[in-house]
Amino acid sequence: MIPPMGNDPIALVQDWLDEARALAGEPHAMTLATATRDGRPSARIVLLRSFDERGLVFFTNRTSRKGEELRENPRAAAVIHWWELGRQVRAEGAVEEVSTEESSEYWATRPRGSRIAAWASPQSRALADRDELEGLVAEVAERFGDGDVPLPHFWGGYRLVPEVVELWTHRDDRLHDRIRYVREGDGWRGERLAP
Ligand SMILES: Cc1cc2nc3c(=O)[nH]c(=O)nc-3n(C[C@H](O)[C@H](O)[C@H](O)COP(=O)(O)O)c2cc1C
């Protein structure tokens, strides 16, 4: 059961994330839905890199399809499901770019190969073939040589600032437990939803 309503959903989700890190195969895989200005949706998985009272942070190429959609329509919905725990979390809200400092801090933790890949891959663009991608990677590797691979200007983090957070737990009788928390002023109002 989800703890009594009126609690802070952020702390609850942080507890769930801690348990998922111990038990789930990929605890940070989060489906992120964005949409064009005229409301045509698209969804993909990204890794949830941090979750606190400020929001949900993920990193990506800002010229990707999701980046373009967020530029024209800076709102998103996200969902994480942990099969092993029988739990789901949903969040909806506005999306903002994180600061360059925050992106740099995360960038510094990425292995060199991932940094080169981020520079080389024109994420979401059509490629002639795999060779084209490998050529781009070779060019970037040569350009940086043994030197530092800096944060690309087109790459960084986004923070989904949730207005709504829903916690869901599985029940064998299909009478699953759902609590939706809606942001109200500085706090949250919880309400139980029919499963
Ligand atoms: C488990 C998993 C984790 C992923 N994590 C990220 C991520 O953190 N950032 C990212 O840009 N793409 C990530 N991807 C790739 C995206 O799903 C997607 O293919 C890519 O971001 C391009 O999406 P777009 O064309 O809609 O922008 C991940 C894919 C999987 C399956």
PDB file of N, CA, C and O in Angstrom, residues 11-53:
ATOM      1  N   ALA A  11       9.467  12.614  -1.478  1.00  0.00           N
ATOM      2  CA  ALA A  11      10.169  11.722  -0.547  1.00  0.00           C
ATOM      3  C   ALA A  11       9.745  10.271  -0.786  1.00  0.00           C
ATOM      4  O   ALA A  11      10.571   9.351  -0.725  1.00  0.00           O
ATOM      5  N   LEU A  12       8.462  10.066  -1.091  1.00  0.00           N
ATOM      6  CA  LEU A  12       7.996   8.693  -1.353  1.00  0.00           C
ATOM      7  C   LEU A  12       8.687   8.111  -2.582  1.00  0.00           C
ATOM      8  O   LEU A  12       9.149   6.971  -2.572  1.00  0.00           O
ATOM      9  N   VAL A  13       8.771   8.903  -3.658  1.00  0.00           N
ATOM     10  CA  VAL A  13       9.409   8.406  -4.885  1.00  0.00           C
ATOM     11  C   VAL A  13      10.903   8.172  -4.642  1.00  0.00           C
ATOM     12  O   VAL A  13      11.469   7.200  -5.155  1.00  0.00           O
ATOM     13  N   GLN A  14      11.522   9.033  -3.840  1.00  0.00           N
ATOM     14  CA  GLN A  14      12.950   8.807  -3.535  1.00  0.00           C
ATOM     15  C   GLN A  14      13.136   7.478  -2.804  1.00  0.00           C
ATOM     16  O   GLN A  14      14.059   6.719  -3.102  1.00  0.00           O
ATOM     17  N   ASP A  15      12.217   7.143  -1.900  1.00  0.00           N
ATOM     18  CA  ASP A  15      12.293   5.837  -1.215  1.00  0.00           C
ATOM     19  C   ASP A  15      12.114   4.703  -2.229  1.00  0.00           C
ATOM     20  O   ASP A  15      12.826   3.702  -2.183  1.00  0.00           O
ATOM     21  N   TRP A  16      11.154   4.891  -3.139  1.00  0.00           N
ATOM     22  CA  TRP A  16      10.912   3.850  -4.157  1.00  0.00           C
ATOM     23  C   TRP A  16      12.146   3.682  -5.041  1.00  0.00           C
ATOM     24  O   TRP A  16      12.511   2.577  -5.407  1.00  0.00           O
ATOM     25  N   LEU A  17      12.777   4.797  -5.406  1.00  0.00           N
ATOM     26  CA  LEU A  17      13.983   4.720  -6.244  1.00  0.00           C
ATOM     27  C   LEU A  17      15.095   3.959  -5.523  1.00  0.00           C
ATOM     28  O   LEU A  17      15.784   3.136  -6.129  1.00  0.00           O
ATOM     29  N   ASP A  18      15.245   4.217  -4.222  1.00  0.00           N
ATOM     30  CA  ASP A  18      16.274   3.508  -3.455  1.00  0.00           C
ATOM     31  C   ASP A  18      16.004   2.009  -3.484  1.00  0.00           C
ATOM     32  O   ASP A  18      16.913   1.208  -3.690  1.00  0.00           O
ATOM     33  N   GLU A  19      14.735   1.639  -3.305  1.00  0.00           N
ATOM     34  CA  GLU A  19      14.409   0.203  -3.328  1.00  0.00           C
ATOM     35  C   GLU A  19      14.611  -0.360  -4.720  1.00  0.00           C
ATOM     36  O   GLU A  19      15.095  -1.485  -4.879  1.00  0.00           O
ATOM     37  N   ALA A  20      14.272   0.419  -5.752  1.00  0.00           N
ATOM     38  CA  ALA A  20      14.434  -0.050  -7.136  1.00  0.00           C
ATOM     39  C   ALA A  20      15.912  -0.252  -7.463  1.00  0.00           C
ATOM     40  O   ALA A  20      16.273  -1.201  -8.165  1.00  0.00           O
ATOM     41  N   ARG A  21      16.781   0.626  -6.940  1.00  0.00           N
ATOM     42  CA  ARG A  21      18.222   0.480  -7.216  1.00  0.00           C
ATOM     43  C   ARG A  21      18.726  -0.863  -6.704  1.00  0.00           C
ATOM     44  O   ARG A  21      19.625  -1.457  -7.269  1.00  0.00           O
ATOM     45  N   ALA A  22      18.124  -1.337  -5.626  1.00  0.00           N
ATOM     46  CA  ALA A  22      18.562  -2.616  -5.055  1.00  0.00           C
ATOM     47  C   ALA A  22      17.958  -3.801  -5.811  1.00  0.00           C
ATOM     48  O   ALA A  22      18.543  -4.874  -5.825  1.00  0.00           O
ATOM     49  N   LEU A  23      16.805  -3.621  -6.439  1.00  0.00           N
ATOM     50  CA  LEU A  23      16.067  -4.781  -6.957  1.00  0.00           C
ATOM     51  C   LEU A  23      15.814  -4.795  -8.456  1.00  0.00           C
ATOM     52  O   LEU A  23      15.645  -5.866  -9.042  1.00  0.00           O
ATOM     53  N   ALA A  24      15.757  -3.634  -9.101  1.00  0.00           N
ATOM     54  CA  ALA A  24      15.295  -3.605 -10.495  1.00  0.00           C
ATOM     55  C   ALA A  24      16.470  -3.660 -11.460  1.00  0.00           C
ATOM     56  O   ALA A  24      17.570  -3.185 -11.154  1.00  0.00           O
ATOM     57  N   GLY A  25      16.241  -4.232 -12.636  1.00  0.00           N
ATOM     58  CA  GLY A  25      17.279  -4.386 -13.651  1.00  0.00           C
ATOM     59  C   GLY A  25      17.816  -3.043 -14.116  1.00  0.00           C
ATOM     60  O   GLY A  25      19.016  -2.796 -14.128  1.00  0.00           O
ATOM     61  N   GLU A  26      16.952  -2.156 -14.518  1.00  0.00           N
ATOM     62  CA  GLU A  26      17.362  -0.818 -14.951  1.00  0.00           C
ATOM     63  C   GLU A  26      16.482   0.174 -14.205  1.00  0.00           C
ATOM     64  O   GLU A  26      15.440   0.592 -14.721  1.00  0.00           O
ATOM     65  N   PRO A  27      16.853   0.527 -12.969  1.00  0.00           N
ATOM     66  CA  PRO A  27      15.948   1.311 -12.127  1.00  0.00           C
ATOM     67  C   PRO A  27      15.672   2.722 -12.625  1.00  0.00           C
ATOM     68  O   PRO A  27      14.694   3.336 -12.222  1.00  0.00           O
ATOM     69  N   HIS A  28      16.547   3.239 -13.529  1.00  0.00           N
ATOM     70  CA  HIS A  28      16.399   4.640 -13.928  1.00  0.00           C
ATOM     71  C   HIS A  28      15.779   4.823 -15.311  1.00  0.00           C
ATOM     72  O   HIS A  28      15.720   5.948 -15.804  1.00  0.00           O
ATOM     73  N   ALA A  29      15.353   3.740 -15.946  1.00  0.00           N
ATOM     74  CA  ALA A  29      14.765   3.859 -17.290  1.00  0.00           C
ATOM     75  C   ALA A  29      13.382   4.500 -17.186  1.00  0.00           C
ATOM     76  O   ALA A  29      12.484   3.970 -16.524  1.00  0.00           O
ATOM     77  N   MET A  30      13.226   5.632 -17.837  1.00  0.00           N
ATOM     78  CA  MET A  30      11.996   6.430 -17.721  1.00  0.00           C
ATOM     79  C   MET A  30      11.476   6.750 -19.121  1.00  0.00           C
ATOM     80  O   MET A  30      12.231   7.227 -19.968  1.00  0.00           O
ATOM     81  N   THR A  31      10.226   6.467 -19.367  1.00  0.00           N
ATOM     82  CA  THR A  31       9.630   6.839 -20.649  1.00  0.00           C
ATOM     83  C   THR A  31       9.235   8.312 -20.589  1.00  0.00           C
ATOM     84  O   THR A  31       8.547   8.734 -19.652  1.00  0.00           O
ATOM     85  N   LEU A  32       9.711   9.046 -21.570  1.00  0.00           N
ATOM     86  CA  LEU A  32       9.478  10.495 -21.607  1.00  0.00           C
ATOM     87  C   LEU A  32       8.634  10.813 -22.830  1.00  0.00           C
ATOM     88  O   LEU A  32       9.025  10.501 -23.956  1.00  0.00           O
ATOM     89  N   ALA A  33       7.488  11.427 -22.610  1.00  0.00           N
ATOM     90  CA  ALA A  33       6.617  11.827 -23.721  1.00  0.00           C
ATOM     91  C   ALA A  33       6.688  13.337 -23.896  1.00  0.00           C
ATOM     92  O   ALA A  33       6.559  14.090 -22.918  1.00  0.00           O
ATOM     93  N   THR A  34       6.915  13.742 -25.138  1.00  0.00           N
ATOM     94  CA  THR A  34       6.898  15.160 -25.486  1.00  0.00           C
ATOM     95  C   THR A  34       5.890  15.313 -26.621  1.00  0.00           C
ATOM     96  O   THR A  34       5.325  14.326 -27.094  1.00  0.00           O
ATOM     97  N   ALA A  35       5.674  16.534 -27.076  1.00  0.00           N
ATOM     98  CA  ALA A  35       4.729  16.730 -28.180  1.00  0.00           C
ATOM     99  C   ALA A  35       5.117  17.978 -28.953  1.00  0.00           C
ATOM    100  O   ALA A  35       5.754  18.886 -28.406  1.00  0.00           O
ATOM    101  N   THR A  36       4.720  17.984 -30.217  1.00  0.00           N
ATOM    102  CA  THR A  36       4.942  19.170 -31.036  1.00  0.00           C
ATOM    103  C   THR A  36       4.003  20.283 -30.554  1.00  0.00           C
ATOM    104  O   THR A  36       3.096  20.048 -29.745  1.00  0.00           O
ATOM    105  N   ARG A  37       4.204  21.458 -31.112  1.00  0.00           N
ATOM    106  CA  ARG A  37       3.359  22.595 -30.736  1.00  0.00           C
ATOM    107  C   ARG A  37       1.877  22.276 -30.947  1.00  0.00           C
ATOM    108  O   ARG A  37       1.027  22.646 -30.157  1.00  0.00           O
ATOM    109  N   ASP A  38       1.590  21.528 -32.055  1.00  0.00           N
ATOM    110  CA  ASP A  38       0.189  21.211 -32.329  1.00  0.00           C
ATOM    111  C   ASP A  38      -0.258  19.889 -31.700  1.00  0.00           C
ATOM    112  O   ASP A  38      -1.285  19.327 -32.088  1.00  0.00           O
ATOM    113  N   GLY A  39       0.540  19.381 -30.748  1.00  0.00           N
ATOM    114  CA  GLY A  39       0.044  18.286 -29.919  1.00  0.00           C
ATOM    115  C   GLY A  39       0.280  16.882 -30.443  1.00  0.00           C
ATOM    116  O   GLY A  39      -0.325  15.943 -29.932  1.00  0.00           O
ATOM    117  N   ARG A  40       1.168  16.722 -31.445  1.00  0.00           N
ATOM    118  CA  ARG A  40       1.466  15.357 -31.899  1.00  0.00           C
ATOM    119  C   ARG A  40       2.527  14.760 -30.972  1.00  0.00           C
ATOM    120  O   ARG A  40       3.651  15.272 -30.911  1.00  0.00           O
ATOM    121  N   PRO A  41       2.172  13.689 -30.245  1.00  0.00           N
ATOM    122  CA  PRO A  41       3.081  13.175 -29.215  1.00  0.00           C
ATOM    123  C   PRO A  41       4.154  12.237 -29.750  1.00  0.00           C
ATOM    124  O   PRO A  41       3.999  11.623 -30.806  1.00  0.00           O
ATOM    125  N   SER A  42       5.239  12.119 -28.998  1.00  0.00           N
ATOM    126  CA  SER A  42       6.262  11.107 -29.261  1.00  0.00           C
ATOM    127  C   SER A  42       6.830  10.703 -27.908  1.00  0.00           C
ATOM    128  O   SER A  42       6.821  11.489 -26.959  1.00  0.00           O
ATOM    129  N   ALA A  43       7.309   9.468 -27.812  1.00  0.00           N
ATOM    130  CA  ALA A  43       7.823   8.977 -26.525  1.00  0.00           C
ATOM    131  C   ALA A  43       9.054   8.128 -26.764  1.00  0.00           C
ATOM    132  O   ALA A  43       9.207   7.513 -27.816  1.00  0.00           O
ATOM    133  N   ARG A  44       9.933   8.131 -25.769  1.00  0.00           N
ATOM    134  CA  ARG A  44      11.161   7.328 -25.799  1.00  0.00           C
ATOM    135  C   ARG A  44      11.666   7.199 -24.369  1.00  0.00           C
ATOM    136  O   ARG A  44      11.242   7.932 -23.485  1.00  0.00           O
ATOM    137  N   ILE A  45      12.597   6.236 -24.200  1.00  0.00           N
ATOM    138  CA  ILE A  45      13.168   6.052 -22.864  1.00  0.00           C
ATOM    139  C   ILE A  45      14.416   6.918 -22.718  1.00  0.00           C
ATOM    140  O   ILE A  45      15.240   6.989 -23.643  1.00  0.00           O
ATOM    141  N   VAL A  46      14.538   7.560 -21.558  1.00  0.00           N
ATOM    142  CA  VAL A  46      15.790   8.239 -21.182  1.00  0.00           C
ATOM    143  C   VAL A  46      16.125   7.779 -19.761  1.00  0.00           C
ATOM    144  O   VAL A  46      15.295   7.165 -19.088  1.00  0.00           O
ATOM    145  N   LEU A  47      17.345   8.079 -19.324  1.00  0.00           N
ATOM    146  CA  LEU A  47      17.714   7.707 -17.957  1.00  0.00           C
ATOM    147  C   LEU A  47      17.440   8.866 -17.011  1.00  0.00           C
ATOM    148  O   LEU A  47      17.869  10.000 -17.264  1.00  0.00           O
ATOM    149  N   LEU A  48      16.721   8.566 -15.955  1.00  0.00           N
ATOM    150  CA  LEU A  48      16.455   9.565 -14.912  1.00  0.00           C
ATOM    151  C   LEU A  48      17.735   9.719 -14.104  1.00  0.00           C
ATOM    152  O   LEU A  48      18.181   8.781 -13.442  1.00  0.00           O
ATOM    153  N   ARG A  49      18.367  10.893 -14.172  1.00  0.00           N
ATOM    154  CA  ARG A  49      19.663  11.082 -13.515  1.00  0.00           C
ATOM    155  C   ARG A  49      19.563  11.692 -12.133  1.00  0.00           C
ATOM    156  O   ARG A  49      20.466  11.548 -11.320  1.00  0.00           O
ATOM    157  N   SER A  50      18.483  12.438 -11.861  1.00  0.00           N
ATOM    158  CA  SER A  50      18.269  12.860 -10.479  1.00  0.00           C
ATOM    159  C   SER A  50      16.803  13.186 -10.279  1.00  0.00           C
ATOM    160  O   SER A  50      16.081  13.515 -11.238  1.00  0.00           O
ATOM    161  N   PHE A  51      16.378  13.029  -9.046  1.00  0.00           N
ATOM    162  CA  PHE A  51      14.976  13.278  -8.701  1.00  0.00           C
ATOM    163  C   PHE A  51      14.961  13.899  -7.313  1.00  0.00           C
ATOM    164  O   PHE A  51      15.388  13.285  -6.336  1.00  0.00           O
ATOM    165  N   ASP A  52      14.500  15.125  -7.229  1.00  0.00           N
ATOM    166  CA  ASP A  52      14.354  15.760  -5.918  1.00  0.00           C
ATOM    167  C   ASP A  52      13.220  16.778  -5.998  1.00  0.00           C
ATOM    168  O   ASP A  52      12.461  16.782  -6.981  1.00  0.00           O
ATOM    169  N   GLU A  53      13.092  17.635  -4.978  1.00  0.00           N
ATOM    170  CA  GLU A  53      11.940  18.555  -4.933  1.00  0.00           C
ATOM    171  C   GLU A  53      11.927  19.516  -6.121  1.00  0.00           C
ATOM    172  O   GLU A  53      10.878  20.066  -6.467  1.00  0.00           O
TER     173      GLU A  53
END
